[in-house]
């Protein structure tokens, strides 16, 4: 986001955005390429951003969090994504867990888990998708059977961000098969103490390689009844209720990655010479950059518009889907365009644009594919 737009942000929003950009540039970006090659979990980097409050942004201050607004949060996610989209994704998932516990938890649950989430002592994971059910969240098969003062959970969860590193997992499970969507509940699982939480595998991915994604097996996983999050049977409704915020946050990941790609392309076009002058003077290159900058600007502004609607509590499923759809499609084009401007060098991993291309591709898939977003938008017409 260009600095000219700071006039539309309040003082706190500018402060948070600039603070996130600073720590992203100084702590996250220098290790991004190496972590990408090794698929390394950013443990030290997470400790640094936790110390500044970025792991508890959506957690109230009385529980150790920052108590930030959703707009503040999206500005921070965008800043981290410009350094490393995978890092932005994993802290988004973690913050979403904190937000959900803060919204639905009992006082005892909040006292138990929120300070650890805010400090990074526990990393949060959402266990929603299953091997046969991704966008079709009503088709889940993981089930939880009540046995005395415990639920016994069995099932398989797939594509679980942070799942292999989690200190708290929110599991959507069927607790009443006959009730359909009203028979799903959210359960809080502590992977550090329950042997029934099994990391079956950590997936090898095209991009965002340091943002670990795992397949989790829940095998006779015993969850105390007081670990039920929210009302029994309200899990599906509660998950669907937070989808808009999740989609706007992914729009922020996409715009942040695209911003980094555009900045890299402009820098390279100014430095690279052909026919006796920088290639940015070539009309073809200049026009491509102009298109990229325009689409990025539109995506950023609409992402913030949707974030303001979320912050105000206005129903905005359509706007959230529009933000994610446009931003993710835009970002893939901008990152690809940045690589093209770099020519052959863009295809080498010596330059960051090839990583941006790999990292940004998944923004069209997770938190609902582009086709799912189009369905939501079309139904609103």
XYZ file of C-alpha atoms in Angstrom:
381
model
C 0.000 0.000 0.000
C 1.395 3.349 -0.994
C 2.129 5.833 1.795
C -0.325 8.307 0.264
C -3.091 6.140 1.675
C -1.949 6.740 5.251
C -4.275 9.750 5.235
C -7.188 7.291 5.268
C -5.776 5.328 8.222
C -5.890 6.432 11.835
C -2.745 6.883 13.917
C -2.890 3.410 15.437
C -3.368 1.750 12.053
C -0.338 3.537 10.618
C 1.694 2.573 13.687
C 0.736 -1.099 13.443
C 1.290 -1.211 9.694
C 4.728 0.388 9.975
C 5.697 -1.798 12.936
C 4.694 -4.935 11.022
C 6.608 -3.787 7.950
C 9.705 -3.137 10.053
C 9.782 -6.507 11.802
C 8.870 -8.252 8.541
C 11.781 -6.599 6.753
C 14.281 -7.080 9.568
C 13.298 -10.507 10.929
C 11.116 -12.424 8.467
C 12.409 -11.464 5.022
C 16.137 -12.226 5.579
C 15.435 -15.903 6.330
C 12.519 -16.426 3.930
C 14.457 -17.878 0.991
C 16.464 -20.268 3.175
C 13.379 -21.439 5.061
C 11.607 -21.945 1.733
C 14.413 -24.202 0.458
C 14.569 -26.227 3.682
C 10.889 -26.199 4.544
C 11.940 -24.985 7.991
C 9.430 -23.910 10.631
C 10.112 -20.227 11.563
C 10.500 -20.766 15.292
C 12.857 -17.860 16.005
C 10.895 -15.505 13.773
C 7.657 -16.370 15.558
C 9.265 -15.591 18.912
C 10.269 -12.162 17.618
C 6.822 -11.229 16.320
C 5.154 -12.674 19.440
C 7.200 -10.294 21.591
C 5.655 -7.405 19.636
C 2.103 -8.684 20.050
C 1.445 -9.966 16.526
C 0.436 -13.470 17.639
C -2.359 -12.135 19.822
C -3.699 -9.320 17.684
C -7.345 -10.374 17.946
C -7.154 -11.390 21.611
C -8.405 -8.849 24.207
C -5.788 -7.107 26.306
C -7.042 -8.614 29.573
C -5.927 -12.032 28.295
C -2.504 -10.875 27.146
C -3.433 -9.921 23.604
C -3.140 -6.706 21.630
C -6.879 -6.054 21.320
C -6.338 -4.789 17.783
C -9.110 -4.067 15.310
C -9.684 -6.307 12.294
C -8.426 -3.516 10.029
C -5.208 -3.337 12.076
C -4.912 -7.078 11.673
C -5.288 -7.046 7.874
C -2.683 -4.310 7.569
C -0.249 -6.458 9.561
C -1.011 -9.612 7.560
C -0.413 -7.686 4.327
C 2.923 -6.451 5.642
C 4.105 -9.924 6.665
C 2.978 -11.410 3.348
C 5.220 -8.979 1.481
C 8.142 -10.631 3.284
C 6.901 -14.231 3.274
C 3.391 -15.343 2.318
C 3.795 -18.617 4.213
C 4.680 -16.788 7.395
C 1.622 -14.552 6.969
C -0.574 -17.607 6.467
C 0.589 -19.409 9.582
C 0.181 -16.358 11.825
C -3.252 -15.765 10.281
C -4.363 -19.292 11.170
C -2.924 -18.880 14.666
C -4.663 -15.528 15.202
C -7.934 -16.980 13.916
C -7.791 -19.647 16.613
C -7.246 -16.953 19.241
C -10.134 -14.891 17.870
C -12.442 -17.919 17.939
C -11.589 -18.857 21.523
C -12.014 -15.209 22.565
C -15.473 -15.086 20.951
C -16.869 -18.453 21.994
C -14.919 -19.555 25.041
C -16.036 -19.621 28.642
C -14.126 -17.443 31.069
C -12.194 -20.500 32.276
C -11.314 -21.503 28.708
C -10.146 -18.011 27.854
C -7.986 -17.791 30.985
C -6.477 -21.172 30.207
C -5.623 -20.736 26.527
C -5.584 -17.106 25.392
C -2.427 -15.960 27.249
C -0.489 -18.918 25.832
C -1.768 -18.200 22.319
C -0.929 -14.499 22.578
C 2.616 -15.245 23.748
C 3.191 -17.985 21.199
C 3.677 -20.606 23.913
C 0.898 -22.480 22.141
C 0.444 -22.389 18.366
C -3.138 -22.658 17.190
C -4.554 -24.832 14.398
C -8.021 -25.252 12.904
C -8.889 -28.875 12.106
C -11.654 -28.460 9.538
C -10.886 -29.895 6.076
C -10.913 -33.652 5.566
C -9.448 -35.871 2.813
C -12.836 -36.037 1.041
C -14.311 -32.700 2.182
C -12.696 -29.316 1.618
C -15.038 -26.600 0.419
C -17.998 -28.883 1.202
C -17.814 -28.327 4.939
C -21.163 -30.077 5.470
C -19.685 -33.417 4.391
C -17.390 -33.943 7.384
C -17.065 -37.444 8.796
C -14.929 -36.895 11.872
C -17.180 -37.782 14.773
C -17.140 -37.381 18.537
C -18.980 -39.812 20.807
C -19.916 -38.777 24.333
C -18.567 -41.123 27.011
C -19.203 -39.838 30.508
C -17.278 -36.617 31.006
C -15.334 -36.975 27.726
C -15.885 -36.872 23.992
C -14.067 -39.626 22.095
C -13.052 -38.258 18.702
C -12.149 -40.313 15.630
C -11.458 -39.137 12.108
C -8.950 -37.737 9.670
C -8.212 -34.069 8.957
C -6.295 -32.879 5.901
C -4.443 -29.679 4.867
C -4.176 -28.532 8.488
C -2.025 -25.408 8.704
C 0.141 -25.452 11.858
C -1.198 -28.938 12.620
C 2.217 -30.478 13.172
C 3.286 -27.679 15.530
C -0.011 -27.062 17.312
C -0.404 -26.565 21.033
C -4.170 -26.110 20.624
C -6.334 -27.582 17.896
C -9.947 -26.595 17.249
C -11.645 -29.688 15.838
C -14.971 -29.621 14.011
C -16.606 -32.991 14.670
C -20.044 -34.538 14.274
C -21.583 -34.996 17.719
C -25.127 -35.753 16.523
C -25.255 -37.503 13.166
C -29.043 -37.233 12.855
C -29.022 -33.434 13.185
C -27.134 -32.660 9.959
C -25.367 -29.300 10.026
C -26.767 -28.693 13.501
C -25.002 -31.807 14.742
C -21.427 -30.501 14.493
C -19.503 -29.138 17.460
C -16.146 -27.445 18.018
C -13.825 -29.207 20.443
C -10.514 -27.946 21.816
C -7.796 -30.588 21.642
C -4.420 -30.273 23.347
C -1.981 -32.161 21.048
C 0.780 -31.918 23.659
C -1.012 -34.211 26.127
C -3.499 -36.289 24.112
C -1.906 -39.357 22.445
C -4.938 -39.600 20.178
C -3.745 -36.576 18.198
C -1.410 -38.099 15.592
C 0.543 -36.173 12.953
C 0.263 -38.643 10.073
C 2.409 -36.605 7.700
C 3.641 -33.119 6.915
C 2.845 -32.368 3.287
C 5.428 -31.307 0.703
C 4.020 -28.329 -1.145
C 4.627 -26.181 -4.208
C 4.988 -23.015 -2.157
C 4.711 -21.498 1.320
C 7.063 -24.290 2.337
C 7.814 -23.079 5.867
C 4.078 -22.851 6.647
C 3.650 -26.495 7.549
C 0.477 -28.266 6.478
C -0.268 -31.675 7.955
C -2.609 -34.623 7.831
C -3.875 -35.304 11.344
C -5.375 -38.567 12.538
C -7.661 -38.417 15.551
C -7.574 -41.893 17.074
C -9.711 -42.419 20.155
C -8.820 -38.849 21.070
C -10.360 -38.179 24.482
C -11.498 -34.584 24.955
C -12.954 -33.468 28.318
C -16.513 -32.184 28.018
C -15.409 -28.807 29.363
C -13.275 -28.461 26.213
C -16.408 -27.971 24.109
C -16.076 -24.534 22.500
C -19.415 -22.779 22.209
C -22.694 -24.656 22.281
C -23.013 -28.310 21.297
C -24.316 -28.483 17.723
C -23.329 -24.902 16.924
C -19.875 -25.710 15.529
C -20.805 -25.512 11.858
C -22.644 -22.214 12.328
C -19.756 -20.745 14.301
C -17.188 -21.794 11.695
C -19.273 -20.402 8.834
C -19.718 -17.177 10.788
C -15.990 -16.454 10.673
C -15.482 -17.253 6.986
C -15.805 -13.639 5.851
C -12.938 -12.519 8.067
C -10.807 -15.440 6.923
C -11.369 -14.591 3.283
C -10.543 -10.924 3.748
C -7.332 -11.927 5.530
C -6.350 -14.123 2.569
C -7.005 -11.124 0.310
C -4.446 -9.318 2.489
C -1.967 -12.178 2.006
C -2.474 -11.933 -1.757
C -2.070 -8.151 -1.921
C 1.032 -8.263 0.270
C 2.693 -10.848 -1.952
C 1.724 -8.927 -5.080
C 3.129 -5.715 -3.615
C 6.485 -7.400 -3.039
C 6.463 -8.766 -6.588
C 5.624 -5.369 -8.098
C 8.346 -3.638 -6.086
C 10.851 -6.257 -7.239
C 9.768 -5.817 -10.855
C 10.034 -2.034 -10.731
C 13.463 -2.233 -9.101
C 14.720 -4.690 -11.688
C 13.244 -2.703 -14.604
C 15.090 0.411 -13.409
C 18.409 -1.411 -13.063
C 18.349 -3.697 -16.100
C 19.440 -2.068 -19.323
C 18.648 -3.017 -22.898
C 19.328 -1.039 -26.056
C 21.284 1.493 -24.034
C 18.617 2.388 -21.457
C 16.769 0.886 -18.467
C 14.032 -1.460 -19.634
C 11.428 0.520 -17.672
C 11.720 3.054 -20.511
C 10.430 0.434 -22.949
C 6.730 1.043 -23.484
C 5.823 -2.636 -23.291
C 7.459 -3.019 -19.883
C 6.109 0.300 -18.623
C 2.542 -0.592 -19.653
C 2.786 -4.004 -17.991
C 3.933 -2.351 -14.766
C 1.120 0.196 -15.011
C -1.467 -2.591 -15.319
C 0.056 -4.450 -12.388
C 0.098 -1.331 -10.187
C -3.514 -0.465 -11.053
C -4.920 -3.905 -10.264
C -2.925 -4.090 -7.038
C -4.238 -0.692 -5.934
C -7.843 -1.728 -6.586
C -7.389 -5.011 -4.708
C -5.825 -3.260 -1.703
C -8.597 -0.723 -1.477
C -11.364 -3.296 -1.731
C -9.632 -5.529 0.802
C -9.680 -2.631 3.275
C -13.321 -1.893 2.427
C -14.274 -5.484 3.229
C -12.171 -5.348 6.410
C -14.079 -2.253 7.545
C -17.374 -4.084 6.987
C -16.127 -7.016 9.068
C -14.972 -4.638 11.791
C -18.381 -2.948 11.840
C -20.183 -6.266 12.167
C -22.012 -5.786 8.883
C -22.915 -9.021 7.039
C -20.476 -9.038 4.137
C -20.194 -12.535 2.680
C -20.453 -11.097 -0.849
C -17.840 -8.391 -0.288
C -15.463 -10.814 1.452
C -15.735 -13.222 -1.478
C -15.199 -10.381 -3.942
C -12.118 -9.240 -2.033
C -10.580 -12.701 -1.963
C -11.508 -13.534 -5.555
C -10.173 -10.318 -7.050
C -7.057 -10.136 -4.872
C -5.998 -13.744 -5.420
C -6.569 -13.656 -9.170
C -4.797 -10.287 -9.370
C -1.855 -11.484 -7.300
C -1.192 -14.500 -9.482
C -1.104 -12.247 -12.561
C 1.118 -9.639 -10.908
C 3.599 -12.225 -9.625
C 3.729 -13.892 -13.029
C 4.192 -10.498 -14.681
C 7.019 -9.665 -12.297
C 8.774 -12.901 -13.191
C 8.340 -12.135 -16.910
C 9.926 -8.698 -16.505
C 12.933 -10.352 -14.854
C 13.317 -12.562 -17.934
C 15.472 -15.642 -17.430
C 16.661 -14.392 -14.053
C 13.105 -14.486 -12.753
C 13.089 -18.235 -13.223
C 16.089 -18.656 -10.934
C 15.679 -18.984 -7.201
C 18.442 -16.409 -6.776
C 15.660 -13.857 -7.251
C 12.562 -13.831 -5.014
C 9.937 -13.518 -7.754
C 9.863 -17.251 -8.491
C 9.029 -17.843 -4.797
C 6.301 -15.217 -4.946
C 4.746 -17.067 -7.904
C 4.768 -20.378 -6.020
C 3.600 -18.888 -2.731
C 0.694 -16.868 -4.115
C -0.918 -19.679 -6.115
C -2.652 -21.209 -3.110
C -4.525 -17.987 -2.315
C -6.941 -19.053 -5.076
C -7.563 -22.317 -3.209
C -7.556 -22.056 0.576
C -10.379 -20.384 2.530
C -12.599 -21.349 -0.420
C -11.564 -21.716 -4.063
C -12.182 -19.039 -6.664
C -15.165 -21.006 -7.958
C -16.659 -21.102 -4.460
C -16.259 -17.313 -4.219
C -18.015 -16.891 -7.564
C -20.887 -19.070 -6.381
C -21.321 -16.918 -3.274
C -21.208 -13.700 -5.295
C -23.626 -15.039 -7.926
C -26.142 -16.118 -5.277
C -26.168 -12.578 -3.902
C -27.185 -11.032 -7.225
